[in-house]
Short mmCIF file of C-alpha atoms in Angstrom, two decimals:
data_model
loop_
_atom_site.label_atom_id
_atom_site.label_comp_id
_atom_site.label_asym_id
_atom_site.label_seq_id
_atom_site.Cartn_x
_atom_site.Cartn_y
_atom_site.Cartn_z
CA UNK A 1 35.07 -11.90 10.72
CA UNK A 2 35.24 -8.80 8.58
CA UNK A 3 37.39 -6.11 10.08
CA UNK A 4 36.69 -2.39 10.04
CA UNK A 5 38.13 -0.17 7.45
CA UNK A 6 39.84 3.08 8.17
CA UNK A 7 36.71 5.01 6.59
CA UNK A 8 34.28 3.14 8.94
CA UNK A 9 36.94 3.11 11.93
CA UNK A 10 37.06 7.19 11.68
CA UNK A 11 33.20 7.63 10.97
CA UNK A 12 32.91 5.54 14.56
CA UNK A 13 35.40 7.68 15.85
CA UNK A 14 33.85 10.77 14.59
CA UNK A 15 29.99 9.52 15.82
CA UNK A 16 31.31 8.87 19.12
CA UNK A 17 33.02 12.06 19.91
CA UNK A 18 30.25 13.52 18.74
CA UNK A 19 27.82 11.65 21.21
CA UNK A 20 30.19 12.52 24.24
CA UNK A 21 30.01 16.39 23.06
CA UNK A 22 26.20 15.87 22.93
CA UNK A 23 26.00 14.01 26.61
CA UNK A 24 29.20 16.50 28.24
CA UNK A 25 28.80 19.72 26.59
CA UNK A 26 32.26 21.44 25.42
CA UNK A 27 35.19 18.98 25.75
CA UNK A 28 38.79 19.89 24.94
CA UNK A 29 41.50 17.62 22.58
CA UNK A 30 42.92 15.88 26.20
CA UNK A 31 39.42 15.60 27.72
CA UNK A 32 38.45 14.17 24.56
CA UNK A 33 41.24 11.76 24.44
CA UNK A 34 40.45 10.84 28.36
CA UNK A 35 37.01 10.03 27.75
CA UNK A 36 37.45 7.64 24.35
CA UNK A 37 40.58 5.97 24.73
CA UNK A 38 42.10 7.37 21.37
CA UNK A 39 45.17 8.42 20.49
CA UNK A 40 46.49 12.50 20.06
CA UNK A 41 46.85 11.89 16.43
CA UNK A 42 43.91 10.49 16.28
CA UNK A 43 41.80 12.72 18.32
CA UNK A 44 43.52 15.81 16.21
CA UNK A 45 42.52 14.52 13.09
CA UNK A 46 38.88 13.90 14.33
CA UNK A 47 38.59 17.48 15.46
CA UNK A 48 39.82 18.77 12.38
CA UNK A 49 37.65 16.69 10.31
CA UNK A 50 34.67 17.68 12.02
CA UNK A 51 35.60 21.20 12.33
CA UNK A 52 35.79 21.12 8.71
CA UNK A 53 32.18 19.20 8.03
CA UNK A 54 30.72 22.55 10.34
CA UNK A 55 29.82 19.81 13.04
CA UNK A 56 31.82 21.35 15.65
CA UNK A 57 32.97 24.64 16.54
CA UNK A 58 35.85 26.18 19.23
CA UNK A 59 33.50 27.61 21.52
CA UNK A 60 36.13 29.29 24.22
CA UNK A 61 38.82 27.81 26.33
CA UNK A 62 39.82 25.81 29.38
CA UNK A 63 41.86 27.18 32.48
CA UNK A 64 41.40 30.73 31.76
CA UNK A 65 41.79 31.57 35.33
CA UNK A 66 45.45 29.92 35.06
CA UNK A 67 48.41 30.62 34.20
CA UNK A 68 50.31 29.12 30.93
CA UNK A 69 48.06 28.30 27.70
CA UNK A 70 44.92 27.60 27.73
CA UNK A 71 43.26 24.34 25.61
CA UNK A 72 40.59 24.81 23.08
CA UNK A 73 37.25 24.15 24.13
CA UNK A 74 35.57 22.18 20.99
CA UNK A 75 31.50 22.34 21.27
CA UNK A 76 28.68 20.82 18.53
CA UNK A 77 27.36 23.83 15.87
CA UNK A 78 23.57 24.00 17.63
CA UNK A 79 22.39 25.58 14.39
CA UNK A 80 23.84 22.71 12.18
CA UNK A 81 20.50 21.52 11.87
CA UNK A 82 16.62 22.24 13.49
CA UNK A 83 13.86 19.93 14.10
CA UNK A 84 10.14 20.49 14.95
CA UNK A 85 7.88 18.19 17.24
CA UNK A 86 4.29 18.58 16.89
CA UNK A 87 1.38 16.86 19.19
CA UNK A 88 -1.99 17.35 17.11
CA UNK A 89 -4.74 16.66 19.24
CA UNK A 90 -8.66 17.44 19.23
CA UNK A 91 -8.80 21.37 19.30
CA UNK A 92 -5.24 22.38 19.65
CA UNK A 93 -1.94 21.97 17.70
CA UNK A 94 1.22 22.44 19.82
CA UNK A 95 5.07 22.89 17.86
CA UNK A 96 8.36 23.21 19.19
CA UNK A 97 11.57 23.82 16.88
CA UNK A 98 14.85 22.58 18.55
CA UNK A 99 18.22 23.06 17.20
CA UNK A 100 20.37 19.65 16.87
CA UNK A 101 21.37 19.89 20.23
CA UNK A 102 18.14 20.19 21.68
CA UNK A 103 17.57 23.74 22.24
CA UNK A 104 14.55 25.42 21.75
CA UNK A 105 14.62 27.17 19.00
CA UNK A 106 10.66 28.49 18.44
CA UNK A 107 7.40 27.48 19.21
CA UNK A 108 3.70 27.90 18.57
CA UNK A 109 0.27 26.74 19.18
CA UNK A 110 -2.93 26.71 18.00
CA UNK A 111 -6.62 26.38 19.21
CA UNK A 112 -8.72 25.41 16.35
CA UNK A 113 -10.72 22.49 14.88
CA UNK A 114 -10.13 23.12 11.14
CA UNK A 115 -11.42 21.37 7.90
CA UNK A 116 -8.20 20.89 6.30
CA UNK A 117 -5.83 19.96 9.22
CA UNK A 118 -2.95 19.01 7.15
CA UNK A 119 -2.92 22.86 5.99
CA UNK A 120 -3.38 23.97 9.50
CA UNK A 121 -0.40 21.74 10.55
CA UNK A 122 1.75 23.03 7.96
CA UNK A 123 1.40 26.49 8.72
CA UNK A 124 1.93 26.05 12.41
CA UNK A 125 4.99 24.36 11.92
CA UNK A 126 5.99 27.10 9.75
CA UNK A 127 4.87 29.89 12.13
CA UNK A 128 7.58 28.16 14.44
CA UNK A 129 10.22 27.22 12.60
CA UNK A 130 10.03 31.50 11.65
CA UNK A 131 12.19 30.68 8.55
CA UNK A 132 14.23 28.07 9.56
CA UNK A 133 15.12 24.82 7.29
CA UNK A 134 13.84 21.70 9.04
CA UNK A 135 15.63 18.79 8.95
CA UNK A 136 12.78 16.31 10.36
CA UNK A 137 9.42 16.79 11.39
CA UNK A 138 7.26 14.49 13.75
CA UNK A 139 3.65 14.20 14.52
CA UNK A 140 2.15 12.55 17.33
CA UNK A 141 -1.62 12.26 16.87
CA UNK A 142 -4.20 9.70 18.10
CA UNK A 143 -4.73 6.74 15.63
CA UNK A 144 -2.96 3.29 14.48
CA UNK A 145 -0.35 4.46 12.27
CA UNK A 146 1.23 1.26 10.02
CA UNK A 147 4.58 1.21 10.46
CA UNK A 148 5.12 0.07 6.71
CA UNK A 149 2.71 2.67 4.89
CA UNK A 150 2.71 5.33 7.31
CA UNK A 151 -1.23 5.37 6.69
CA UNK A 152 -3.06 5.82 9.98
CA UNK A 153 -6.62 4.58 10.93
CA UNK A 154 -9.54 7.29 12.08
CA UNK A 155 -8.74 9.41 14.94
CA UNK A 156 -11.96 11.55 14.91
CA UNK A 157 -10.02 14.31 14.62
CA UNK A 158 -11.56 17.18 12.38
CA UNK A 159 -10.13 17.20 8.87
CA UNK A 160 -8.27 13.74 9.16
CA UNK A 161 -7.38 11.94 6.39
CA UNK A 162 -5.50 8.16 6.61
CA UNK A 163 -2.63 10.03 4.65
CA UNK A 164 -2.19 12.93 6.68
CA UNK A 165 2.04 12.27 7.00
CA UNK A 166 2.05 12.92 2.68
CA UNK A 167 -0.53 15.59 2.85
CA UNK A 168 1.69 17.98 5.70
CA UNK A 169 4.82 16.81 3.68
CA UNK A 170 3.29 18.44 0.70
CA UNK A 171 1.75 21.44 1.99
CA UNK A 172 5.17 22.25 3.57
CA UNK A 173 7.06 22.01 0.60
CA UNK A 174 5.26 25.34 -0.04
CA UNK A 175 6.88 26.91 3.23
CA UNK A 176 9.66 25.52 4.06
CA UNK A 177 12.68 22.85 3.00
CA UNK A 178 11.83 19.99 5.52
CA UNK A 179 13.68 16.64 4.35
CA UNK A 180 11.97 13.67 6.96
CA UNK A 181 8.39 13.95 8.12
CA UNK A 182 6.75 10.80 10.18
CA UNK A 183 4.02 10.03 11.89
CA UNK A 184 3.62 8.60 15.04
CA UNK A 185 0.98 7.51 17.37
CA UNK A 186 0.92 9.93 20.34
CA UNK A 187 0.95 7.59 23.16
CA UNK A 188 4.27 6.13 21.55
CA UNK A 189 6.07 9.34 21.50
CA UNK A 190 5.27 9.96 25.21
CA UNK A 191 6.07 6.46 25.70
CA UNK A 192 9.84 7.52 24.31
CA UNK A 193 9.81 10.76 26.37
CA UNK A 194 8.87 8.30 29.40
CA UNK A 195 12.41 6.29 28.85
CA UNK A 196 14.67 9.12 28.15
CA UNK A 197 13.68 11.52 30.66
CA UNK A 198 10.81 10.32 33.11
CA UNK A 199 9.97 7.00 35.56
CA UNK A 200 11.45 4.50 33.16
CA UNK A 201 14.88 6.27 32.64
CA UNK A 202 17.43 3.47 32.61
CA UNK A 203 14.96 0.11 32.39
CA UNK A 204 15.07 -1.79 29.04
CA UNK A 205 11.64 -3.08 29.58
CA UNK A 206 8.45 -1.06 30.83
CA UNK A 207 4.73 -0.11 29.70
CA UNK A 208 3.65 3.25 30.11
CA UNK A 209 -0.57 3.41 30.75
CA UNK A 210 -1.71 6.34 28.98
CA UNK A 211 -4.64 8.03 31.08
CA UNK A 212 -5.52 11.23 29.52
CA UNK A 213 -8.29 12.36 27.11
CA UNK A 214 -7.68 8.41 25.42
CA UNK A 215 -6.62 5.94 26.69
CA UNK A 216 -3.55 3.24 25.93
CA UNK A 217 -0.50 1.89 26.34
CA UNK A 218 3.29 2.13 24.97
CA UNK A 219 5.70 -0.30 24.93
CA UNK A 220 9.47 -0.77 25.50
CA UNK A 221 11.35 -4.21 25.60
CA UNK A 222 14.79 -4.81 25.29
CA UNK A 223 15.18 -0.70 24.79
CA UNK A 224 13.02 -0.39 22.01
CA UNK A 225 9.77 1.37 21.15
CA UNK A 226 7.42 -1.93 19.96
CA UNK A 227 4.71 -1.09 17.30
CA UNK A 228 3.19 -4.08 16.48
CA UNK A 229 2.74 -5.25 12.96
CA UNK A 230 0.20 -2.67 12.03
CA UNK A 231 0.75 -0.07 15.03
CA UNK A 232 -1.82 -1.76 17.55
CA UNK A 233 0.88 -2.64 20.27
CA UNK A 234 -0.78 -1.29 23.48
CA UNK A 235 -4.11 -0.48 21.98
CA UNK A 236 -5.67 -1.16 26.00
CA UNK A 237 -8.66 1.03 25.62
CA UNK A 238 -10.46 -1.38 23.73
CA UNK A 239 -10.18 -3.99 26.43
CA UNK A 240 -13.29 -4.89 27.50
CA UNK A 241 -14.72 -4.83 31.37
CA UNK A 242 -17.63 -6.12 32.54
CA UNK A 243 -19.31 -5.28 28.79
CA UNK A 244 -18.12 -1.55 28.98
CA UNK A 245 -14.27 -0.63 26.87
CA UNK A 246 -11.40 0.09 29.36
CA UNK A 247 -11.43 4.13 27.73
CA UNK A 248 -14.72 4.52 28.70
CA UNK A 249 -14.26 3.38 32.07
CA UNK A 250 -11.37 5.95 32.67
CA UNK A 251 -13.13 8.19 31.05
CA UNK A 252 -15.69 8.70 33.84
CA UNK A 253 -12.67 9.77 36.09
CA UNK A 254 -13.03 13.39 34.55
CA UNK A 255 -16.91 13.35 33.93
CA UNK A 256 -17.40 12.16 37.62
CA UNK A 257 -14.65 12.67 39.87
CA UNK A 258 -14.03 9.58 40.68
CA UNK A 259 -11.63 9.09 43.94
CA UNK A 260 -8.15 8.07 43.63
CA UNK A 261 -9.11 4.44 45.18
CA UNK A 262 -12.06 4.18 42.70
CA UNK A 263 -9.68 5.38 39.90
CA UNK A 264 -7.13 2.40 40.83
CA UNK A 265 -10.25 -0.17 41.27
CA UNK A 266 -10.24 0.59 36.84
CA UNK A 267 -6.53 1.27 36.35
CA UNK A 268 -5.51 -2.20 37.61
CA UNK A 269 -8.06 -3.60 35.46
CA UNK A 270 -5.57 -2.25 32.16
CA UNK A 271 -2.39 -2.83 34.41
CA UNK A 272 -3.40 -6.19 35.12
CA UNK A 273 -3.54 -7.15 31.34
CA UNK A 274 -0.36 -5.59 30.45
CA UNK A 275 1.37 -7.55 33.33
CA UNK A 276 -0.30 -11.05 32.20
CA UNK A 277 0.77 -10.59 28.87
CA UNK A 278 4.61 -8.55 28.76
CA UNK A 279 5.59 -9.68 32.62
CA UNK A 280 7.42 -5.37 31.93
CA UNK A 281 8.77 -5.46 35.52
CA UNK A 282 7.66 -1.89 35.46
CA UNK A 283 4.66 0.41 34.40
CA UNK A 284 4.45 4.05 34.60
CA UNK A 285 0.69 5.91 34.91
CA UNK A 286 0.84 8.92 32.33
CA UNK A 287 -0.83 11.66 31.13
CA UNK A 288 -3.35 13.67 33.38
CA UNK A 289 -4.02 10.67 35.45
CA UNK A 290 -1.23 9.50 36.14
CA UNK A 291 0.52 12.89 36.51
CA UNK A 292 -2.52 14.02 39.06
CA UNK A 293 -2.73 11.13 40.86
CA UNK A 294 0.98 10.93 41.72
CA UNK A 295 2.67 8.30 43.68
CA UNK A 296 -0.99 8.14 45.97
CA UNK A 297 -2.10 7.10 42.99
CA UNK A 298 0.76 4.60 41.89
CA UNK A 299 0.74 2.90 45.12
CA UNK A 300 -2.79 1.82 45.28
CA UNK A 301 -2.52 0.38 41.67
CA UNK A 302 0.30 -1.59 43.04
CA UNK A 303 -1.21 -2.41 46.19
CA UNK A 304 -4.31 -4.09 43.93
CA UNK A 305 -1.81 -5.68 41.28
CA UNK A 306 0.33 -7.55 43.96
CA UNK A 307 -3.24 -9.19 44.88
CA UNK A 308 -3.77 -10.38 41.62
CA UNK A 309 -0.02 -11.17 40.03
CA UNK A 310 2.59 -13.25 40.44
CA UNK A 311 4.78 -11.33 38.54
CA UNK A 312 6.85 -8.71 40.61
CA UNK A 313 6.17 -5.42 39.23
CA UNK A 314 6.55 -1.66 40.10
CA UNK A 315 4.36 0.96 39.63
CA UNK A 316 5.12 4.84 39.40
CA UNK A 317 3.74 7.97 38.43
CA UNK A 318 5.47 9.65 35.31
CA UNK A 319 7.81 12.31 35.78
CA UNK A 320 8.07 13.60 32.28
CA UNK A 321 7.35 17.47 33.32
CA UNK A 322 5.16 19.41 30.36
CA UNK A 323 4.13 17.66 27.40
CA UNK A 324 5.02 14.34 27.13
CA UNK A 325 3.58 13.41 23.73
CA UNK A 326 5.66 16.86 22.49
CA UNK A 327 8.94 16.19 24.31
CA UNK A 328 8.79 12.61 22.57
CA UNK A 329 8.13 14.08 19.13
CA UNK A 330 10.85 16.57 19.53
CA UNK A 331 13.23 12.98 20.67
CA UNK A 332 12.31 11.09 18.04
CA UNK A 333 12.93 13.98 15.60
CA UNK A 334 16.70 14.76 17.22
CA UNK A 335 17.42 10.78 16.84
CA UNK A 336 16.63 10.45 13.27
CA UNK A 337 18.65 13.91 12.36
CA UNK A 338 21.73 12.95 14.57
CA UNK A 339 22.01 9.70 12.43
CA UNK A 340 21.52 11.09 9.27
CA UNK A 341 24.07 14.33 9.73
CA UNK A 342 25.91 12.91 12.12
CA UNK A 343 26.28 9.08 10.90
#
């Protein structure tokens, strides 16, 4: 069994102080020490380490309304690093700019259907970032997107092109410095938003039911986002009931009003399948659906699926307030910066 070197042994002592300054805001030297187990020496070498990478700052200090003196309160540099989530969908672009902690740092949208989206992206993005260096950039859009190419099957969105990811990258580089940019399908991002900070906070294994203007399904077993091999996981809406796809059949609860019990007599119908095939223990209704509907709406889906399943599973509305699909990109963005600045 190979042990850990001291390099390795401080960058793991380094990544986890700065996960507990991420998750408990400032921290001083003994709180630090409390919460990780580590030494003083140890601890004071981390600090100045960090300190001297511009990772972490002193940021005030603690018992000021004491007598006797006071400890250093060490916080994370917010402006270390900035990220941008976008959600490109039919008509409108949204983008938010966090810092590396997760503050918003800028934002902007668009209402437009142009004939070179990638452009149109691009310029957004830079419109919010409002000079700002990028570290990562992610898209959520409708579509298959490989996992292995990044190349994404037709969305029907104006101007779409199964390279979109390479053609933003390069109209950016005109812009701004941005040094990631992905891809993702949309569903999947608020699928991630969904675990972190909705219904399914806390479960390794759920499906989130995606009822919006498309329909589908993300993923999570064992705590991880599952794409498939080529990005189908979850793909639902081209089920097929009764000769007529599962999207159009949820389509018809906007273009005819459909009530909430009529709405679950077609939900199940996608809940059912996910059920038969994952067993998820738990699957959350999103987007407009779902979010309308609330727990009414939840509880006559689960009222129909206990009729049908074996399998003991919960149903619940999400929780994820705003936009899901953004709030996922922005996520996914802050993960993949963290690990590359932070290690």
């Amino acid at each position: 069994m190979k042990t850990a070197t001291p390099a390795m042994a401080r960058a793991i002592n380094d990544r986890l102080a700065l996960d507990l300054l991420l998750a408990e805001g400032p921290l001083t030297a003994p709180q630090l020490r409390t919460l990780t187990g580590l030494s003083r020496p140890t601890v004071s070498d981390l600090l100045e380490r960090l300190q001297a990478d511009g990772l972490i700052q002193v940021t005030g200090e603690y018992g000021e309304d004491r007598r006797g003196p006071n400890a250093r309160l060490y916080g994370l540099v917010a402006g270390r690093a900035h990220v941008a989530g976008v959600d490109v969908r039919r008509g409108s672009l949204h983008v938010t700019v966090a810092d590396i902690i997760g503050g918003v740092a800028g934002s902007a949208t668009k209402v437009a259907e142009p004939d070179d989206l990638a452009s149109f992206i691009a310029a957004t993005v830079a419109e919010a970032a409002a000079g700002r260096e990028l570290h990562t950039v992610v898209l959520g859009a409708p579509g298959l997107v490989d996992p292995r190419t990044g190349l994404t099957t037709d969305s029907g969105l104006p101007g779409w092109r199964p390279d979109l990811a390479a053609a933003v990258r390069e109209a950016l580089a005109d812009r701004l410095t941005v040094q990631d940019l992905v891809l993702e399908n949309e569903v999947n991002l608020a699928t991630v938003a969904e675990h972190r900070v909705g219904s399914a906070a806390g479960h390794e294994d759920f499906a989130l039911l995606w009822l919006d203007d498309g329909v589908g399904a993300g993923v999570v077993l064992g705590g991880r986002l599952r794409r498939g091999v080529s990005g189908g996981a979850g793909e639902v809406g081209f089920l097929d009931s009764g000769g007529v796809e599962f999207c159009n059949l949820m389509e018809a609860r906007f273009t005819e009003g459909l009530a909430l019990e009529a709405a679950a007599d077609r939900i199940v119908k996608g809940v059912l399948t996910l059920v038969a095939v994952l067993d998820p223990g738990l699957v959350v209704l999103g987007g407009r659906t779902g979010r309308e509907g609330g727990d009414e709406l939840a509880a006559l889906v689960a009222d129909r699926l206990s009729a049908r399943s074996p399998a003991p599973t919960a149903v619940r509305p999400t929780t994820v307030e705003g936009n899901a699909i953004l709030q996922g990109a922005v996520l996914t963005a802050l993960d993949r910066t963290r690990d590359a600045i932070y290690g």
